[in-house]
mmCIF file of C-alpha atoms and ligand atoms in Angstrom:
data_model
loop_
_atom_site.group_PDB
_atom_site.id
_atom_site.type_symbol
_atom_site.label_atom_id
_atom_site.label_comp_id
_atom_site.label_asym_id
_atom_site.label_seq_id
_atom_site.Cartn_x
_atom_site.Cartn_y
_atom_site.Cartn_z
ATOM 1 C CA MET A 272 204.378 197.434 144.650
ATOM 2 C CA ALA A 273 203.500 195.109 147.464
ATOM 3 C CA LYS A 274 200.547 197.275 148.503
ATOM 4 C CA LYS A 275 199.232 197.445 144.982
ATOM 5 C CA LYS A 276 199.443 193.686 144.605
ATOM 6 C CA LYS A 277 197.613 193.188 147.896
ATOM 7 C CA ASN A 278 194.714 195.439 147.000
ATOM 8 C CA SER A 279 193.913 194.108 143.583
ATOM 9 C CA PRO A 280 192.107 190.904 144.709
ATOM 10 C CA TYR A 281 189.845 192.975 146.998
ATOM 11 C CA LEU A 282 189.157 195.344 144.165
ATOM 12 C CA ALA A 283 188.296 192.448 141.894
ATOM 13 C CA VAL A 284 185.932 190.971 144.520
ATOM 14 C CA ALA A 285 184.268 194.335 145.068
ATOM 15 C CA LEU A 286 183.793 194.817 141.341
ATOM 16 C CA THR A 287 182.342 191.324 140.968
ATOM 17 C CA LEU A 288 179.892 191.972 143.795
ATOM 18 C CA CYS A 289 178.826 195.227 142.157
ATOM 19 C CA VAL A 290 178.210 193.493 138.840
ATOM 20 C CA LEU A 291 176.201 190.746 140.570
ATOM 21 C CA ALA A 292 174.122 193.302 142.446
ATOM 22 C CA VAL A 293 173.311 195.229 139.280
ATOM 23 C CA GLY A 294 172.473 191.971 137.477
ATOM 24 C CA LEU A 295 170.122 190.934 140.278
ATOM 25 C CA ALA A 296 168.379 194.297 140.205
ATOM 26 C CA VAL A 297 167.859 194.040 136.444
ATOM 27 C CA ALA A 298 166.505 190.487 136.768
ATOM 28 C CA ILE A 299 164.018 191.592 139.449
ATOM 29 C CA ALA A 300 162.896 194.493 137.277
ATOM 30 C CA VAL A 301 162.398 192.223 134.254
ATOM 31 C CA LEU A 302 160.383 189.756 136.344
ATOM 32 C CA ALA A 303 158.216 192.550 137.704
ATOM 33 C CA ILE A 304 157.522 193.854 134.213
ATOM 34 C CA SER A 305 156.717 190.408 132.816
ATOM 35 C CA GLU A 306 154.197 189.875 135.640
ATOM 36 C CA THR A 307 152.154 192.785 134.375
ATOM 37 C CA ALA A 308 152.692 192.241 130.677
ATOM 38 C CA LEU A 309 149.727 191.487 128.443
ATOM 39 C CA PRO A 310 149.278 187.859 127.371
ATOM 40 C CA PRO A 311 150.980 187.319 124.044
ATOM 41 C CA VAL A 312 148.921 186.404 121.023
ATOM 42 C CA ALA A 313 151.169 183.674 119.812
ATOM 43 C CA GLU A 314 151.251 181.896 116.517
ATOM 44 C CA SER A 315 149.539 178.555 116.392
ATOM 45 C CA SER A 316 151.584 175.438 116.268
ATOM 46 C CA SER A 317 150.434 172.790 113.898
ATOM 47 C CA GLN A 318 150.191 169.796 116.225
ATOM 48 C CA ALA A 319 146.718 170.292 117.653
ATOM 49 C CA VAL A 320 143.524 169.553 115.766
ATOM 50 C CA THR A 321 140.901 172.124 114.947
ATOM 51 C CA GLU A 322 137.957 172.252 117.296
ATOM 52 C CA GLU A 323 135.352 172.388 114.552
ATOM 53 C CA SER A 324 135.794 175.631 112.832
ATOM 54 C CA ASP A 325 137.889 175.181 109.783
ATOM 55 C CA PRO A 326 136.507 177.986 107.584
ATOM 56 C CA SER A 327 135.381 175.569 104.934
ATOM 57 C CA VAL A 328 133.730 173.458 107.619
ATOM 58 C CA GLU A 329 131.827 176.380 108.975
ATOM 59 C CA GLU A 330 130.612 177.398 105.563
ATOM 60 C CA ARG A 331 129.655 173.869 104.674
ATOM 61 C CA SER A 332 127.932 173.369 108.017
ATOM 62 C CA GLU A 333 125.162 175.807 107.199
ATOM 63 C CA GLU A 334 121.762 174.754 105.973
ATOM 64 C CA PRO A 335 122.543 174.162 102.300
ATOM 65 C CA SER A 336 118.971 174.612 101.149
ATOM 66 C CA HIS A 337 118.739 178.071 102.651
ATOM 67 C CA GLY A 338 122.092 179.212 101.366
ATOM 68 C CA GLU A 339 124.258 181.510 103.351
ATOM 69 C CA SER A 340 123.657 185.205 103.526
ATOM 70 C CA PHE A 341 126.708 186.638 105.143
ATOM 71 C CA GLU A 342 126.312 190.274 106.012
ATOM 72 C CA PRO A 343 127.842 191.997 102.974
ATOM 73 C CA ASP A 344 128.953 195.141 104.723
ATOM 74 C CA ILE A 345 130.923 193.759 107.634
ATOM 75 C CA SER A 346 133.373 196.485 108.466
ATOM 76 C CA LEU A 347 136.889 195.889 109.601
ATOM 77 C CA PRO A 348 137.430 196.129 113.329
ATOM 78 C CA GLU A 349 137.892 199.658 114.548
ATOM 79 C CA GLU A 350 141.142 200.730 116.013
ATOM 80 C CA SER A 351 140.817 200.558 119.751
ATOM 81 C CA SER A 352 139.023 203.687 120.826
ATOM 82 C CA GLU A 353 141.027 204.764 123.827
ATOM 83 C CA GLU A 354 138.726 207.647 124.711
ATOM 84 C CA SER A 355 135.815 205.360 125.539
ATOM 85 C CA ILE A 356 137.791 203.213 127.949
ATOM 86 C CA PRO A 357 136.761 203.954 131.518
ATOM 87 C CA GLU A 358 139.321 204.967 134.072
ATOM 88 C CA PRO A 359 140.561 202.171 136.304
ATOM 89 C CA LEU A 360 139.819 202.530 139.986
ATOM 90 C CA PRO A 361 142.402 204.621 141.819
ATOM 91 C CA GLU A 362 143.746 201.934 144.092
ATOM 92 C CA PRO A 363 143.336 198.562 142.453
ATOM 93 C CA GLU A 364 144.159 195.582 144.553
ATOM 94 C CA PRO A 365 144.278 192.788 142.036
ATOM 95 C CA GLY A 366 146.125 189.722 143.002
ATOM 96 C CA LEU A 367 146.351 186.024 143.110
ATOM 97 C CA GLY A 368 145.507 184.515 146.433
ATOM 98 C CA GLY A 369 142.905 187.088 147.424
ATOM 99 C CA GLU A 370 139.291 186.183 148.053
ATOM 100 C CA ILE A 371 137.379 186.829 144.830
ATOM 101 C CA PRO A 372 134.213 188.699 145.820
ATOM 102 C CA GLN A 373 131.075 186.681 145.303
ATOM 103 C CA LEU A 374 127.502 187.264 144.194
ATOM 104 C CA GLY A 375 125.966 190.683 144.606
ATOM 105 C CA SER A 376 129.171 192.572 145.196
ATOM 106 C CA THR A 377 129.991 194.249 141.918
ATOM 107 C CA ARG A 378 131.798 197.125 143.629
ATOM 108 C CA GLU A 379 134.026 194.790 145.622
ATOM 109 C CA TYR A 380 134.786 192.760 142.522
ATOM 110 C CA GLU A 381 135.660 195.913 140.575
ATOM 111 C CA SER A 382 138.023 196.941 143.349
ATOM 112 C CA TYR A 383 139.525 193.476 143.384
ATOM 113 C CA ILE A 384 140.373 193.444 139.661
ATOM 114 C CA GLY A 385 140.996 197.187 139.442
ATOM 115 C CA LEU A 386 138.547 197.905 136.622
ATOM 116 C CA ARG A 387 134.965 199.120 136.582
ATOM 117 C CA TYR A 388 132.224 197.726 134.371
ATOM 118 C CA SER A 389 130.793 200.169 131.843
ATOM 119 C CA VAL A 390 127.479 198.328 131.525
ATOM 120 C CA ASP A 391 124.954 198.396 134.330
ATOM 121 C CA LEU A 392 125.223 194.931 135.825
ATOM 122 C CA VAL A 393 122.067 195.010 137.928
ATOM 123 C CA GLN A 394 120.076 192.679 135.685
ATOM 124 C CA PHE A 395 123.086 190.573 134.697
ATOM 125 C CA GLU A 396 125.156 189.883 137.789
ATOM 126 C CA LYS A 397 123.331 186.776 138.947
ATOM 127 C CA TYR A 398 124.016 185.224 135.539
ATOM 128 C CA ILE A 399 127.630 186.346 135.313
ATOM 129 C CA ASP A 400 128.377 185.103 138.809
ATOM 130 C CA PRO A 401 126.034 182.193 139.573
ATOM 131 C CA ALA A 402 125.570 181.189 143.197
ATOM 132 C CA ASP A 403 126.453 177.603 142.304
ATOM 133 C CA ALA A 404 128.757 177.453 139.302
ATOM 134 C CA SER A 405 129.691 173.783 139.514
ATOM 135 C CA GLU A 406 127.447 172.702 136.632
ATOM 136 C CA TYR A 407 129.126 175.301 134.405
ATOM 137 C CA LEU A 408 132.547 173.693 134.819
ATOM 138 C CA LEU A 409 131.551 170.725 132.653
ATOM 139 C CA LEU A 410 134.497 169.445 130.634
ATOM 140 C CA VAL A 411 133.733 168.364 127.080
ATOM 141 C CA SER A 412 136.551 167.201 124.847
ATOM 142 C CA PRO A 413 137.567 164.299 122.638
ATOM 143 C CA LYS A 414 138.748 162.615 125.875
ATOM 144 C CA ALA A 415 135.573 163.559 127.765
ATOM 145 C CA PRO A 416 132.695 163.218 125.282
ATOM 146 C CA LEU A 417 129.006 163.801 125.970
ATOM 147 C CA GLY A 418 126.398 161.116 125.374
ATOM 148 C CA LYS A 419 123.946 161.418 122.516
ATOM 149 C CA ASP A 420 121.158 162.082 124.987
ATOM 150 C CA TYR A 421 122.860 165.083 126.572
ATOM 151 C CA VAL A 422 120.580 168.044 125.833
ATOM 152 C CA PRO A 423 120.587 171.064 128.167
ATOM 153 C CA ASP A 424 117.075 171.884 129.404
ATOM 154 C CA ASP A 425 117.541 175.655 129.671
ATOM 155 C CA LEU A 426 118.492 176.670 126.141
ATOM 156 C CA ILE A 427 117.384 180.139 125.058
ATOM 157 C CA TYR A 428 117.806 182.086 121.828
ATOM 158 C CA ILE A 429 121.059 184.040 121.471
ATOM 159 C CA GLU A 430 120.261 187.739 121.234
ATOM 160 C CA ASP A 431 123.522 188.670 119.509
ATOM 161 C CA MET A 432 123.288 186.052 116.773
ATOM 162 C CA ARG A 433 124.737 186.886 113.370
ATOM 163 C CA ALA A 434 122.062 187.396 110.716
ATOM 164 C CA GLY A 435 121.382 184.418 108.490
ATOM 165 C CA ARG A 436 122.667 181.704 110.780
ATOM 166 C CA PRO A 437 120.548 178.533 111.038
ATOM 167 C CA SER A 438 118.298 178.282 114.060
ATOM 168 C CA TYR A 439 119.967 175.066 115.207
ATOM 169 C CA TYR A 440 123.154 177.021 115.949
ATOM 170 C CA SER A 441 121.353 179.887 117.673
ATOM 171 C CA TYR A 442 120.756 178.710 121.242
ATOM 172 C CA LEU A 443 122.718 178.794 124.479
ATOM 173 C CA ARG A 444 122.064 177.867 128.081
ATOM 174 C CA GLU A 445 120.273 180.640 129.933
ATOM 175 C CA TYR A 446 123.051 181.798 132.285
ATOM 176 C CA ALA A 447 125.662 181.776 129.545
ATOM 177 C CA GLU A 448 123.390 183.709 127.197
ATOM 178 C CA LYS A 449 122.549 186.424 129.725
ATOM 179 C CA ALA A 450 126.198 186.821 130.694
ATOM 180 C CA LEU A 451 127.058 187.015 126.998
ATOM 181 C CA GLU A 452 124.589 189.875 126.508
ATOM 182 C CA ALA A 453 126.395 191.919 129.153
ATOM 183 C CA PHE A 454 129.791 190.949 127.708
ATOM 184 C CA LEU A 455 128.858 192.098 124.197
ATOM 185 C CA ASP A 456 127.153 195.251 125.496
ATOM 186 C CA GLU A 457 130.436 196.098 127.208
ATOM 187 C CA ALA A 458 132.390 195.251 124.034
ATOM 188 C CA ALA A 459 130.186 197.710 122.127
ATOM 189 C CA MET A 460 130.997 200.418 124.672
ATOM 190 C CA TYR A 461 134.679 199.844 123.936
ATOM 191 C CA GLY A 462 134.131 200.248 120.195
ATOM 192 C CA HIS A 463 133.560 196.586 119.271
ATOM 193 C CA GLY A 464 129.843 196.610 118.551
ATOM 194 C CA ASP A 465 130.181 194.514 115.419
ATOM 195 C CA ILE A 466 131.006 191.247 117.194
ATOM 196 C CA LYS A 467 128.293 188.660 116.572
ATOM 197 C CA VAL A 468 127.804 184.985 117.392
ATOM 198 C CA SER A 469 128.106 182.498 114.539
ATOM 199 C CA ASN A 470 127.736 179.270 116.530
ATOM 200 C CA GLY A 471 126.143 178.423 119.851
ATOM 201 C CA TYR A 472 124.645 175.128 120.998
ATOM 202 C CA ARG A 473 124.980 172.267 118.554
ATOM 203 C CA SER A 474 123.075 169.061 119.219
ATOM 204 C CA TYR A 475 124.544 165.582 119.012
ATOM 205 C CA SER A 476 122.351 164.822 116.023
ATOM 206 C CA VAL A 477 123.360 167.969 114.115
ATOM 207 C CA GLN A 478 127.007 167.183 114.787
ATOM 208 C CA SER A 479 126.387 163.589 113.766
ATOM 209 C CA THR A 480 124.763 164.655 110.491
ATOM 210 C CA LEU A 481 127.616 167.024 109.740
ATOM 211 C CA PHE A 482 130.225 164.411 110.486
ATOM 212 C CA ASN A 483 128.471 161.747 108.424
ATOM 213 C CA ASN A 484 128.147 164.134 105.496
ATOM 214 C CA TYR A 485 131.874 164.740 105.592
ATOM 215 C CA LEU A 486 132.496 160.983 105.720
ATOM 216 C CA ALA A 487 130.331 160.530 102.617
ATOM 217 C CA ASP A 488 132.139 163.362 100.818
ATOM 218 C CA GLU A 489 135.539 161.887 101.554
ATOM 219 C CA ARG A 490 134.434 158.358 100.595
ATOM 220 C CA ALA A 491 133.363 159.697 97.218
ATOM 221 C CA ARG A 492 136.642 161.535 96.854
ATOM 222 C CA HIS A 493 138.823 158.575 97.910
ATOM 223 C CA PRO A 494 136.990 155.406 96.827
ATOM 224 C CA ASP A 495 140.053 153.214 97.431
ATOM 225 C CA TRP A 496 140.611 154.327 101.062
ATOM 226 C CA THR A 497 139.743 152.229 104.104
ATOM 227 C CA GLU A 498 136.967 153.407 106.430
ATOM 228 C CA GLU A 499 139.535 154.044 109.185
ATOM 229 C CA ARG A 500 141.538 156.328 106.942
ATOM 230 C CA ILE A 501 138.425 158.216 105.851
ATOM 231 C CA TYR A 502 137.360 158.683 109.484
ATOM 232 C CA ALA A 503 140.810 159.882 110.521
ATOM 233 C CA LEU A 504 140.851 162.454 107.739
ATOM 234 C CA VAL A 505 137.421 163.860 108.609
ATOM 235 C CA ALA A 506 138.336 163.976 112.304
ATOM 236 C CA THR A 507 141.106 166.464 111.474
ATOM 237 C CA TYR A 508 138.540 169.108 110.511
ATOM 238 C CA SER A 509 135.254 168.109 112.160
ATOM 239 C CA ASN A 510 134.506 166.851 115.660
ATOM 240 C CA PRO A 511 133.016 163.385 115.927
ATOM 241 C CA PRO A 512 129.559 163.590 117.563
ATOM 242 C CA GLY A 513 129.737 163.932 121.344
ATOM 243 C CA THR A 514 133.170 165.537 121.384
ATOM 244 C CA SER A 515 132.254 169.110 120.436
ATOM 245 C CA GLU A 516 132.036 171.537 123.340
ATOM 246 C CA HIS A 517 129.184 173.198 121.473
ATOM 247 C CA GLN A 518 126.924 170.326 122.606
ATOM 248 C CA SER A 519 127.228 171.672 126.168
ATOM 249 C CA GLY A 520 125.328 174.844 125.250
ATOM 250 C CA LEU A 521 127.965 176.778 127.192
ATOM 251 C CA CYS A 522 130.170 178.129 124.413
ATOM 252 C CA VAL A 523 129.982 180.393 121.415
ATOM 253 C CA ASP A 524 132.031 181.269 118.378
ATOM 254 C CA MET A 525 131.958 185.052 117.943
ATOM 255 C CA HIS A 526 133.908 187.518 115.850
ATOM 256 C CA ASN A 527 133.476 190.355 113.344
ATOM 257 C CA GLN A 528 134.850 188.660 110.250
ATOM 258 C CA ILE A 529 133.229 187.137 107.165
ATOM 259 C CA ASP A 530 133.453 183.705 108.752
ATOM 260 C CA THR A 531 135.224 181.877 111.532
ATOM 261 C CA ASN A 532 138.849 181.796 110.581
ATOM 262 C CA ASN A 533 142.233 183.075 111.594
ATOM 263 C CA THR A 534 141.684 186.569 110.181
ATOM 264 C CA PHE A 535 140.205 187.408 113.588
ATOM 265 C CA ASP A 536 143.455 186.585 115.406
ATOM 266 C CA GLY A 537 145.212 189.608 116.845
ATOM 267 C CA THR A 538 142.575 192.146 115.798
ATOM 268 C CA PRO A 539 141.646 194.821 118.368
ATOM 269 C CA ALA A 540 138.283 193.094 118.876
ATOM 270 C CA ALA A 541 139.871 189.678 119.442
ATOM 271 C CA ILE A 542 142.380 191.123 121.892
ATOM 272 C CA TRP A 543 139.648 192.973 123.775
ATOM 273 C CA LEU A 544 137.493 189.845 124.074
ATOM 274 C CA GLU A 545 140.406 187.772 125.344
ATOM 275 C CA GLU A 546 141.466 190.377 127.903
ATOM 276 C CA ASN A 547 137.972 191.064 129.235
ATOM 277 C CA CYS A 548 136.078 187.774 128.991
ATOM 278 C CA TYR A 549 136.795 186.712 132.586
ATOM 279 C CA ARG A 550 134.897 189.728 133.957
ATOM 280 C CA PHE A 551 131.744 188.260 132.392
ATOM 281 C CA GLY A 552 132.341 184.643 133.346
ATOM 282 C CA PHE A 553 133.919 183.503 130.076
ATOM 283 C CA VAL A 554 137.300 182.066 129.127
ATOM 284 C CA LEU A 555 139.058 181.793 125.804
ATOM 285 C CA ARG A 556 138.744 178.021 125.684
ATOM 286 C CA TYR A 557 141.584 177.180 123.303
ATOM 287 C CA PRO A 558 144.475 179.589 123.976
ATOM 288 C CA ALA A 559 147.554 179.653 121.775
ATOM 289 C CA ASP A 560 149.851 178.572 124.608
ATOM 290 C CA LYS A 561 147.664 175.642 125.770
ATOM 291 C CA GLN A 562 147.388 173.631 122.585
ATOM 292 C CA ASP A 563 149.349 170.772 124.103
ATOM 293 C CA VAL A 564 146.884 170.614 127.011
ATOM 294 C CA THR A 565 143.574 171.113 125.187
ATOM 295 C CA GLY A 566 144.615 169.195 122.085
ATOM 296 C CA ILE A 567 142.826 171.870 120.048
ATOM 297 C CA LYS A 568 144.402 174.549 117.890
ATOM 298 C CA TYR A 569 144.230 178.161 119.022
ATOM 299 C CA GLU A 570 140.776 179.620 118.380
ATOM 300 C CA SER A 571 140.528 183.353 118.951
ATOM 301 C CA TRP A 572 136.724 183.221 118.482
ATOM 302 C CA HIS A 573 135.647 180.355 120.766
ATOM 303 C CA PHE A 574 134.573 181.473 124.263
ATOM 304 C CA ARG A 575 133.312 179.228 127.024
ATOM 305 C CA TYR A 576 131.123 180.230 129.959
ATOM 306 C CA VAL A 577 132.284 178.962 133.380
ATOM 307 C CA GLY A 578 131.008 181.721 135.708
ATOM 308 C CA ARG A 579 132.949 184.732 136.953
ATOM 309 C CA THR A 580 134.722 183.278 139.969
ATOM 310 C CA ALA A 581 136.246 180.372 138.038
ATOM 311 C CA ALA A 582 136.996 182.574 135.026
ATOM 312 C CA THR A 583 138.776 185.117 137.231
ATOM 313 C CA GLU A 584 140.791 182.421 138.963
ATOM 314 C CA MET A 585 141.761 180.875 135.635
ATOM 315 C CA HIS A 586 142.740 184.342 134.393
ATOM 316 C CA GLU A 587 144.934 184.943 137.434
ATOM 317 C CA LEU A 588 146.477 181.483 137.406
ATOM 318 C CA GLY A 589 147.023 181.422 133.643
ATOM 319 C CA MET A 590 145.234 178.079 133.414
ATOM 320 C CA CYS A 591 142.969 176.560 130.779
ATOM 321 C CA LEU A 592 139.904 174.553 131.847
ATOM 322 C CA GLU A 593 141.698 171.199 131.908
ATOM 323 C CA GLU A 594 144.439 172.604 134.162
ATOM 324 C CA TYR A 595 141.977 174.423 136.391
ATOM 325 C CA LEU A 596 139.821 171.337 137.004
ATOM 326 C CA GLU A 597 142.961 169.407 137.869
ATOM 327 C CA TYR A 598 144.132 172.220 140.180
ATOM 328 C CA LYS A 599 140.763 172.256 141.967
ATOM 329 C CA GLY A 600 140.606 168.482 142.157
ATOM 330 C CA LEU A 601 137.422 168.482 140.059
ATOM 331 C CA ASN A 602 138.433 166.172 137.242
HETATM 332 ZN ZN1 LIG B 883 133.605 176.813 118.610
#
């Protein structure tokens, strides 16, 4: 009796320790798995504003006199074609805190991230990974607008432009455009060859014209409203001039849908672009989980060029551009 009574507290302690140990092991395993899990494609919240691509906005923003000729036979995105995906390198050494290999070292970079490029990067690498990327980290937002005189001096025509788009949406800065060519060539090799650009550079004056047209439309629709109320309404679906990132000439809207809208979200093509953009110097500019930081609703189609080193760091750190600039002390 006495012996039995004496032992039971020890037994209880031993059992408790066992349970704690098992619990700790499970927690460590869960953490390890979540580290390697794919980024979730979350539902949008409704607090943030749209960047500029409300579907009706995009359609209305075309040259009215020319009409819009959307490609009639746009096919649905293919299921991800596993067989065309190249084998990862045998001993990948990805990891935060390592030195991201710089210009001219494709092999080292591939080893670093643990994935080979399928496209031949020889003619593209200097654009994907510019020697000085600082000018490509430009922040443009409603809080950091561009002046009306800001016009990039190295705009070139976008090779992968969707048919029928107006010429004034069809340009991009040189380095971003060349990097984009490699990015979309790679996408095609993974079975996503139907992704095309619907919007590139947009000048202050084009944005201004668009915005003013919307103001006029809404004034006609609500003749008894104040000018402030009209402006506030239009600002929920169109960017006031100077505040659209498209004026930087460093971003594109691209997808394989009829127009820019949420039907692209979560498709194999959208997921592939989001997971691979950093390898080509791009970031998904308005991620679903950063709406409170960017102030812009999730846009699965809007990609911003920042150069490969910054894009890779942002990918590893899980940061959007605003957070990254803050982290680097560049804001
Ligand atoms: Zn956009």
